């Protein structure tokens, strides 16, 4: 009798554990639908996974990139000028595999990012039919924005890609700081001096 009672108790215990496990599994599975964390859409792929976050146009980027988003309200930053008020983060920072991959690793306990390290703003982002025309920018630059070296050589910074053979990797954002305060004329001058350190633009005069 005691043996039957023992076996019955064991079977009842196993059934109870199985039932509780099933309920827990169902509860966890119910979290698989999309939820929001700091404005970032998240999806729990499986009950065992951490919550994963998906980057979308509706994401509130200031949850991590607060200084970059705040620059959109600063007229001393390129992101904050009036002509750029309707531009969103993903209009410039193209949602490519690298950017999506960096955000896919986010979870609710992730350390907040302090800078955009894995994205690039291409020339096509600025130079297109909806934004800036390259030929018009060359033609319409004010005289006081032309760069002048120590010998009086004058250079149109918007035409720099057509000068010499070593300027092809210079991007708009190298001179026009998007999220930091800075006057484009000074940053363009500093960019030139980073190579032409004697303030002489003519090649072959230093080396």
PDB file of C-alpha atoms in Angstrom:
ATOM      1  CA  UNK A   1       0.000   0.000   0.000  1.00  0.00           C
ATOM      2  CA  UNK A   2       2.823   2.359   0.884  1.00  0.00           C
ATOM      3  CA  UNK A   3       4.555   1.510  -2.408  1.00  0.00           C
ATOM      4  CA  UNK A   4       1.418   2.361  -4.411  1.00  0.00           C
ATOM      5  CA  UNK A   5       0.998   5.574  -2.474  1.00  0.00           C
ATOM      6  CA  UNK A   6       4.622   6.509  -3.129  1.00  0.00           C
ATOM      7  CA  UNK A   7       4.333   5.830  -6.877  1.00  0.00           C
ATOM      8  CA  UNK A   8       1.083   7.780  -7.027  1.00  0.00           C
ATOM      9  CA  UNK A   9       2.698  10.743  -5.312  1.00  0.00           C
ATOM     10  CA  UNK A  10       5.626  10.610  -7.737  1.00  0.00           C
ATOM     11  CA  UNK A  11       3.356  10.588 -10.781  1.00  0.00           C
ATOM     12  CA  UNK A  12       1.303  13.446  -9.375  1.00  0.00           C
ATOM     13  CA  UNK A  13       4.485  15.462  -8.777  1.00  0.00           C
ATOM     14  CA  UNK A  14       5.748  14.867 -12.321  1.00  0.00           C
ATOM     15  CA  UNK A  15       2.377  15.915 -13.754  1.00  0.00           C
ATOM     16  CA  UNK A  16       2.357  19.064 -11.628  1.00  0.00           C
ATOM     17  CA  UNK A  17       5.878  20.064 -12.714  1.00  0.00           C
ATOM     18  CA  UNK A  18       4.977  19.473 -16.364  1.00  0.00           C
ATOM     19  CA  UNK A  19       1.848  21.605 -16.025  1.00  0.00           C
ATOM     20  CA  UNK A  20       3.745  24.448 -14.391  1.00  0.00           C
ATOM     21  CA  UNK A  21       6.455  24.297 -17.087  1.00  0.00           C
ATOM     22  CA  UNK A  22       3.790  24.474 -19.771  1.00  0.00           C
ATOM     23  CA  UNK A  23       2.243  27.547 -18.190  1.00  0.00           C
ATOM     24  CA  UNK A  24       5.611  29.251 -17.868  1.00  0.00           C
ATOM     25  CA  UNK A  25       6.440  28.471 -21.489  1.00  0.00           C
ATOM     26  CA  UNK A  26       3.110  29.917 -22.613  1.00  0.00           C
ATOM     27  CA  UNK A  27       3.656  33.051 -20.527  1.00  0.00           C
ATOM     28  CA  UNK A  28       7.103  33.589 -21.996  1.00  0.00           C
ATOM     29  CA  UNK A  29       5.902  32.944 -25.532  1.00  0.00           C
ATOM     30  CA  UNK A  30       3.237  35.594 -25.117  1.00  0.00           C
ATOM     31  CA  UNK A  31       6.008  38.218 -24.924  1.00  0.00           C
ATOM     32  CA  UNK A  32       7.003  37.485 -28.513  1.00  0.00           C
ATOM     33  CA  UNK A  33       4.893  40.352 -29.838  1.00  0.00           C
ATOM     34  CA  UNK A  34       6.515  43.737 -30.481  1.00  0.00           C
ATOM     35  CA  UNK A  35       6.956  46.042 -27.500  1.00  0.00           C
ATOM     36  CA  UNK A  36       8.677  49.390 -27.088  1.00  0.00           C
ATOM     37  CA  UNK A  37      11.691  50.364 -25.028  1.00  0.00           C
ATOM     38  CA  UNK A  38      12.713  54.028 -25.123  1.00  0.00           C
ATOM     39  CA  UNK A  39      10.895  54.287 -28.447  1.00  0.00           C
ATOM     40  CA  UNK A  40      12.854  51.422 -30.032  1.00  0.00           C
ATOM     41  CA  UNK A  41      10.743  48.561 -31.343  1.00  0.00           C
ATOM     42  CA  UNK A  42      11.691  45.277 -29.688  1.00  0.00           C
ATOM     43  CA  UNK A  43      10.803  41.669 -30.345  1.00  0.00           C
ATOM     44  CA  UNK A  44      11.589  38.624 -28.212  1.00  0.00           C
ATOM     45  CA  UNK A  45      12.414  36.015 -30.823  1.00  0.00           C
ATOM     46  CA  UNK A  46      12.212  33.026 -28.469  1.00  0.00           C
ATOM     47  CA  UNK A  47      11.510  32.696 -24.748  1.00  0.00           C
ATOM     48  CA  UNK A  48      15.209  32.020 -24.105  1.00  0.00           C
ATOM     49  CA  UNK A  49      16.498  35.058 -26.033  1.00  0.00           C
ATOM     50  CA  UNK A  50      17.088  38.501 -24.669  1.00  0.00           C
ATOM     51  CA  UNK A  51      14.715  41.111 -25.991  1.00  0.00           C
ATOM     52  CA  UNK A  52      15.978  42.199 -29.422  1.00  0.00           C
ATOM     53  CA  UNK A  53      15.511  45.683 -30.822  1.00  0.00           C
ATOM     54  CA  UNK A  54      14.751  46.516 -34.428  1.00  0.00           C
ATOM     55  CA  UNK A  55      15.833  49.871 -35.883  1.00  0.00           C
ATOM     56  CA  UNK A  56      12.951  51.634 -37.665  1.00  0.00           C
ATOM     57  CA  UNK A  57      12.079  55.110 -38.939  1.00  0.00           C
ATOM     58  CA  UNK A  58       9.934  55.527 -35.826  1.00  0.00           C
ATOM     59  CA  UNK A  59      12.787  54.781 -33.411  1.00  0.00           C
ATOM     60  CA  UNK A  60      13.535  57.504 -30.889  1.00  0.00           C
ATOM     61  CA  UNK A  61      17.289  57.719 -31.395  1.00  0.00           C
ATOM     62  CA  UNK A  62      17.835  60.046 -28.427  1.00  0.00           C
ATOM     63  CA  UNK A  63      17.314  57.064 -26.144  1.00  0.00           C
ATOM     64  CA  UNK A  64      21.046  56.492 -26.769  1.00  0.00           C
ATOM     65  CA  UNK A  65      22.261  59.283 -29.063  1.00  0.00           C
ATOM     66  CA  UNK A  66      20.941  62.213 -27.055  1.00  0.00           C
ATOM     67  CA  UNK A  67      23.659  64.729 -28.023  1.00  0.00           C
ATOM     68  CA  UNK A  68      23.276  64.022 -31.742  1.00  0.00           C
ATOM     69  CA  UNK A  69      19.502  64.398 -31.591  1.00  0.00           C
ATOM     70  CA  UNK A  70      19.841  67.581 -29.499  1.00  0.00           C
ATOM     71  CA  UNK A  71      22.042  69.098 -32.236  1.00  0.00           C
ATOM     72  CA  UNK A  72      18.948  69.219 -34.466  1.00  0.00           C
ATOM     73  CA  UNK A  73      17.748  72.078 -32.231  1.00  0.00           C
ATOM     74  CA  UNK A  74      21.090  73.923 -32.380  1.00  0.00           C
ATOM     75  CA  UNK A  75      21.382  76.391 -35.276  1.00  0.00           C
ATOM     76  CA  UNK A  76      25.174  76.339 -34.917  1.00  0.00           C
ATOM     77  CA  UNK A  77      25.146  72.696 -36.045  1.00  0.00           C
ATOM     78  CA  UNK A  78      24.400  71.631 -39.608  1.00  0.00           C
ATOM     79  CA  UNK A  79      21.647  69.339 -38.321  1.00  0.00           C
ATOM     80  CA  UNK A  80      19.919  72.307 -36.697  1.00  0.00           C
ATOM     81  CA  UNK A  81      19.664  74.778 -39.575  1.00  0.00           C
ATOM     82  CA  UNK A  82      16.187  75.583 -40.854  1.00  0.00           C
ATOM     83  CA  UNK A  83      16.595  73.775 -44.189  1.00  0.00           C
ATOM     84  CA  UNK A  84      17.271  70.515 -42.352  1.00  0.00           C
ATOM     85  CA  UNK A  85      14.382  70.585 -39.881  1.00  0.00           C
ATOM     86  CA  UNK A  86      12.386  67.931 -41.736  1.00  0.00           C
ATOM     87  CA  UNK A  87      15.302  65.500 -42.073  1.00  0.00           C
ATOM     88  CA  UNK A  88      15.280  62.428 -39.833  1.00  0.00           C
ATOM     89  CA  UNK A  89      18.232  60.392 -38.590  1.00  0.00           C
ATOM     90  CA  UNK A  90      17.766  57.580 -41.118  1.00  0.00           C
ATOM     91  CA  UNK A  91      17.498  60.058 -43.992  1.00  0.00           C
ATOM     92  CA  UNK A  92      21.258  60.585 -43.650  1.00  0.00           C
ATOM     93  CA  UNK A  93      22.406  57.511 -41.760  1.00  0.00           C
ATOM     94  CA  UNK A  94      21.392  54.854 -44.258  1.00  0.00           C
ATOM     95  CA  UNK A  95      19.978  51.732 -42.638  1.00  0.00           C
ATOM     96  CA  UNK A  96      22.546  49.312 -44.046  1.00  0.00           C
ATOM     97  CA  UNK A  97      23.645  45.930 -42.694  1.00  0.00           C
ATOM     98  CA  UNK A  98      26.327  47.447 -40.457  1.00  0.00           C
ATOM     99  CA  UNK A  99      23.935  49.906 -38.824  1.00  0.00           C
ATOM    100  CA  UNK A 100      21.209  47.326 -38.386  1.00  0.00           C
ATOM    101  CA  UNK A 101      23.731  44.840 -37.002  1.00  0.00           C
ATOM    102  CA  UNK A 102      24.962  47.306 -34.370  1.00  0.00           C
ATOM    103  CA  UNK A 103      21.410  47.941 -33.146  1.00  0.00           C
ATOM    104  CA  UNK A 104      20.425  44.275 -33.284  1.00  0.00           C
ATOM    105  CA  UNK A 105      22.701  43.638 -30.306  1.00  0.00           C
ATOM    106  CA  UNK A 106      20.768  46.043 -28.080  1.00  0.00           C
ATOM    107  CA  UNK A 107      18.884  44.817 -25.061  1.00  0.00           C
ATOM    108  CA  UNK A 108      17.198  46.522 -22.147  1.00  0.00           C
ATOM    109  CA  UNK A 109      20.413  46.340 -20.115  1.00  0.00           C
ATOM    110  CA  UNK A 110      22.721  47.536 -22.918  1.00  0.00           C
ATOM    111  CA  UNK A 111      25.151  50.336 -22.219  1.00  0.00           C
ATOM    112  CA  UNK A 112      23.988  53.508 -23.933  1.00  0.00           C
ATOM    113  CA  UNK A 113      26.087  54.491 -26.944  1.00  0.00           C
ATOM    114  CA  UNK A 114      27.957  57.774 -26.841  1.00  0.00           C
ATOM    115  CA  UNK A 115      28.719  58.219 -30.529  1.00  0.00           C
ATOM    116  CA  UNK A 116      27.823  56.903 -33.959  1.00  0.00           C
ATOM    117  CA  UNK A 117      30.720  54.576 -34.714  1.00  0.00           C
ATOM    118  CA  UNK A 118      29.397  52.216 -37.359  1.00  0.00           C
ATOM    119  CA  UNK A 119      27.696  54.392 -39.914  1.00  0.00           C
ATOM    120  CA  UNK A 120      28.730  56.709 -42.729  1.00  0.00           C
ATOM    121  CA  UNK A 121      27.004  59.602 -44.460  1.00  0.00           C
ATOM    122  CA  UNK A 122      27.755  59.237 -48.171  1.00  0.00           C
ATOM    123  CA  UNK A 123      28.071  62.030 -50.716  1.00  0.00           C
ATOM    124  CA  UNK A 124      24.861  60.853 -52.377  1.00  0.00           C
ATOM    125  CA  UNK A 125      23.031  61.711 -49.162  1.00  0.00           C
ATOM    126  CA  UNK A 126      23.800  65.402 -49.712  1.00  0.00           C
ATOM    127  CA  UNK A 127      24.253  65.627 -53.469  1.00  0.00           C
ATOM    128  CA  UNK A 128      20.953  64.548 -55.005  1.00  0.00           C
ATOM    129  CA  UNK A 129      17.984  66.092 -56.792  1.00  0.00           C
ATOM    130  CA  UNK A 130      16.100  66.644 -53.544  1.00  0.00           C
ATOM    131  CA  UNK A 131      18.911  68.375 -51.659  1.00  0.00           C
ATOM    132  CA  UNK A 132      22.059  69.931 -53.129  1.00  0.00           C
ATOM    133  CA  UNK A 133      23.176  70.248 -56.740  1.00  0.00           C
ATOM    134  CA  UNK A 134      26.944  69.880 -57.091  1.00  0.00           C
ATOM    135  CA  UNK A 135      27.393  72.260 -60.058  1.00  0.00           C
ATOM    136  CA  UNK A 136      25.248  74.935 -58.423  1.00  0.00           C
ATOM    137  CA  UNK A 137      27.231  74.705 -55.213  1.00  0.00           C
ATOM    138  CA  UNK A 138      30.479  75.271 -57.121  1.00  0.00           C
ATOM    139  CA  UNK A 139      29.049  78.224 -59.008  1.00  0.00           C
ATOM    140  CA  UNK A 140      27.270  79.934 -56.119  1.00  0.00           C
ATOM    141  CA  UNK A 141      29.847  79.847 -53.340  1.00  0.00           C
ATOM    142  CA  UNK A 142      30.448  83.362 -51.907  1.00  0.00           C
ATOM    143  CA  UNK A 143      33.881  84.919 -52.441  1.00  0.00           C
ATOM    144  CA  UNK A 144      34.511  85.106 -48.713  1.00  0.00           C
ATOM    145  CA  UNK A 145      34.171  81.316 -48.472  1.00  0.00           C
ATOM    146  CA  UNK A 146      36.957  80.598 -50.970  1.00  0.00           C
ATOM    147  CA  UNK A 147      40.081  79.146 -49.361  1.00  0.00           C
ATOM    148  CA  UNK A 148      43.334  81.102 -49.745  1.00  0.00           C
ATOM    149  CA  UNK A 149      46.789  79.786 -48.841  1.00  0.00           C
ATOM    150  CA  UNK A 150      49.921  81.665 -47.753  1.00  0.00           C
ATOM    151  CA  UNK A 151      50.911  82.319 -51.368  1.00  0.00           C
ATOM    152  CA  UNK A 152      47.530  83.720 -52.341  1.00  0.00           C
ATOM    153  CA  UNK A 153      46.391  80.598 -54.204  1.00  0.00           C
ATOM    154  CA  UNK A 154      42.590  80.499 -54.152  1.00  0.00           C
ATOM    155  CA  UNK A 155      40.613  77.247 -54.042  1.00  0.00           C
ATOM    156  CA  UNK A 156      36.887  76.659 -54.231  1.00  0.00           C
ATOM    157  CA  UNK A 157      36.294  74.025 -51.514  1.00  0.00           C
ATOM    158  CA  UNK A 158      33.281  72.639 -53.365  1.00  0.00           C
ATOM    159  CA  UNK A 159      35.467  71.991 -56.390  1.00  0.00           C
ATOM    160  CA  UNK A 160      38.255  70.280 -54.477  1.00  0.00           C
ATOM    161  CA  UNK A 161      37.405  66.831 -55.873  1.00  0.00           C
ATOM    162  CA  UNK A 162      38.420  68.092 -59.329  1.00  0.00           C
ATOM    163  CA  UNK A 163      41.797  69.377 -58.113  1.00  0.00           C
ATOM    164  CA  UNK A 164      44.703  66.943 -58.151  1.00  0.00           C
ATOM    165  CA  UNK A 165      44.342  63.219 -57.537  1.00  0.00           C
ATOM    166  CA  UNK A 166      44.295  62.875 -53.744  1.00  0.00           C
ATOM    167  CA  UNK A 167      41.037  64.591 -52.754  1.00  0.00           C
ATOM    168  CA  UNK A 168      38.540  61.912 -53.743  1.00  0.00           C
ATOM    169  CA  UNK A 169      37.969  60.702 -50.196  1.00  0.00           C
ATOM    170  CA  UNK A 170      36.993  64.128 -48.813  1.00  0.00           C
ATOM    171  CA  UNK A 171      33.313  64.131 -47.833  1.00  0.00           C
ATOM    172  CA  UNK A 172      30.840  66.954 -47.265  1.00  0.00           C
ATOM    173  CA  UNK A 173      30.735  66.091 -43.559  1.00  0.00           C
ATOM    174  CA  UNK A 174      34.505  66.600 -43.240  1.00  0.00           C
ATOM    175  CA  UNK A 175      33.938  70.352 -43.499  1.00  0.00           C
ATOM    176  CA  UNK A 176      30.240  70.712 -42.656  1.00  0.00           C
ATOM    177  CA  UNK A 177      29.998  69.331 -39.115  1.00  0.00           C
ATOM    178  CA  UNK A 178      26.548  67.834 -38.705  1.00  0.00           C
ATOM    179  CA  UNK A 179      26.234  67.306 -34.967  1.00  0.00           C
ATOM    180  CA  UNK A 180      28.948  69.618 -33.608  1.00  0.00           C
ATOM    181  CA  UNK A 181      29.233  73.388 -33.566  1.00  0.00           C
ATOM    182  CA  UNK A 182      31.684  74.667 -36.134  1.00  0.00           C
ATOM    183  CA  UNK A 183      31.960  77.158 -38.975  1.00  0.00           C
ATOM    184  CA  UNK A 184      32.460  75.387 -42.301  1.00  0.00           C
ATOM    185  CA  UNK A 185      35.117  77.825 -43.521  1.00  0.00           C
ATOM    186  CA  UNK A 186      37.330  77.095 -40.510  1.00  0.00           C
ATOM    187  CA  UNK A 187      36.822  73.335 -40.599  1.00  0.00           C
ATOM    188  CA  UNK A 188      37.566  73.324 -44.350  1.00  0.00           C
ATOM    189  CA  UNK A 189      40.750  75.299 -43.728  1.00  0.00           C
ATOM    190  CA  UNK A 190      41.778  72.874 -40.981  1.00  0.00           C
ATOM    191  CA  UNK A 191      41.079  69.940 -43.310  1.00  0.00           C
ATOM    192  CA  UNK A 192      43.406  71.400 -45.942  1.00  0.00           C
ATOM    193  CA  UNK A 193      46.131  72.148 -43.410  1.00  0.00           C
ATOM    194  CA  UNK A 194      46.017  68.558 -42.144  1.00  0.00           C
ATOM    195  CA  UNK A 195      47.879  67.671 -45.380  1.00  0.00           C
ATOM    196  CA  UNK A 196      49.136  71.026 -46.665  1.00  0.00           C
ATOM    197  CA  UNK A 197      50.727  71.769 -43.306  1.00  0.00           C
ATOM    198  CA  UNK A 198      52.839  74.661 -44.643  1.00  0.00           C
ATOM    199  CA  UNK A 199      49.631  76.395 -45.774  1.00  0.00           C
ATOM    200  CA  UNK A 200      50.696  76.028 -49.407  1.00  0.00           C
ATOM    201  CA  UNK A 201      48.129  74.351 -51.632  1.00  0.00           C
ATOM    202  CA  UNK A 202      50.403  73.736 -54.627  1.00  0.00           C
ATOM    203  CA  UNK A 203      51.644  70.148 -54.619  1.00  0.00           C
ATOM    204  CA  UNK A 204      55.353  69.358 -54.730  1.00  0.00           C
ATOM    205  CA  UNK A 205      56.434  72.440 -52.810  1.00  0.00           C
ATOM    206  CA  UNK A 206      57.022  70.654 -49.489  1.00  0.00           C
ATOM    207  CA  UNK A 207      58.345  67.180 -50.324  1.00  0.00           C
TER     208      UNK A 207
END
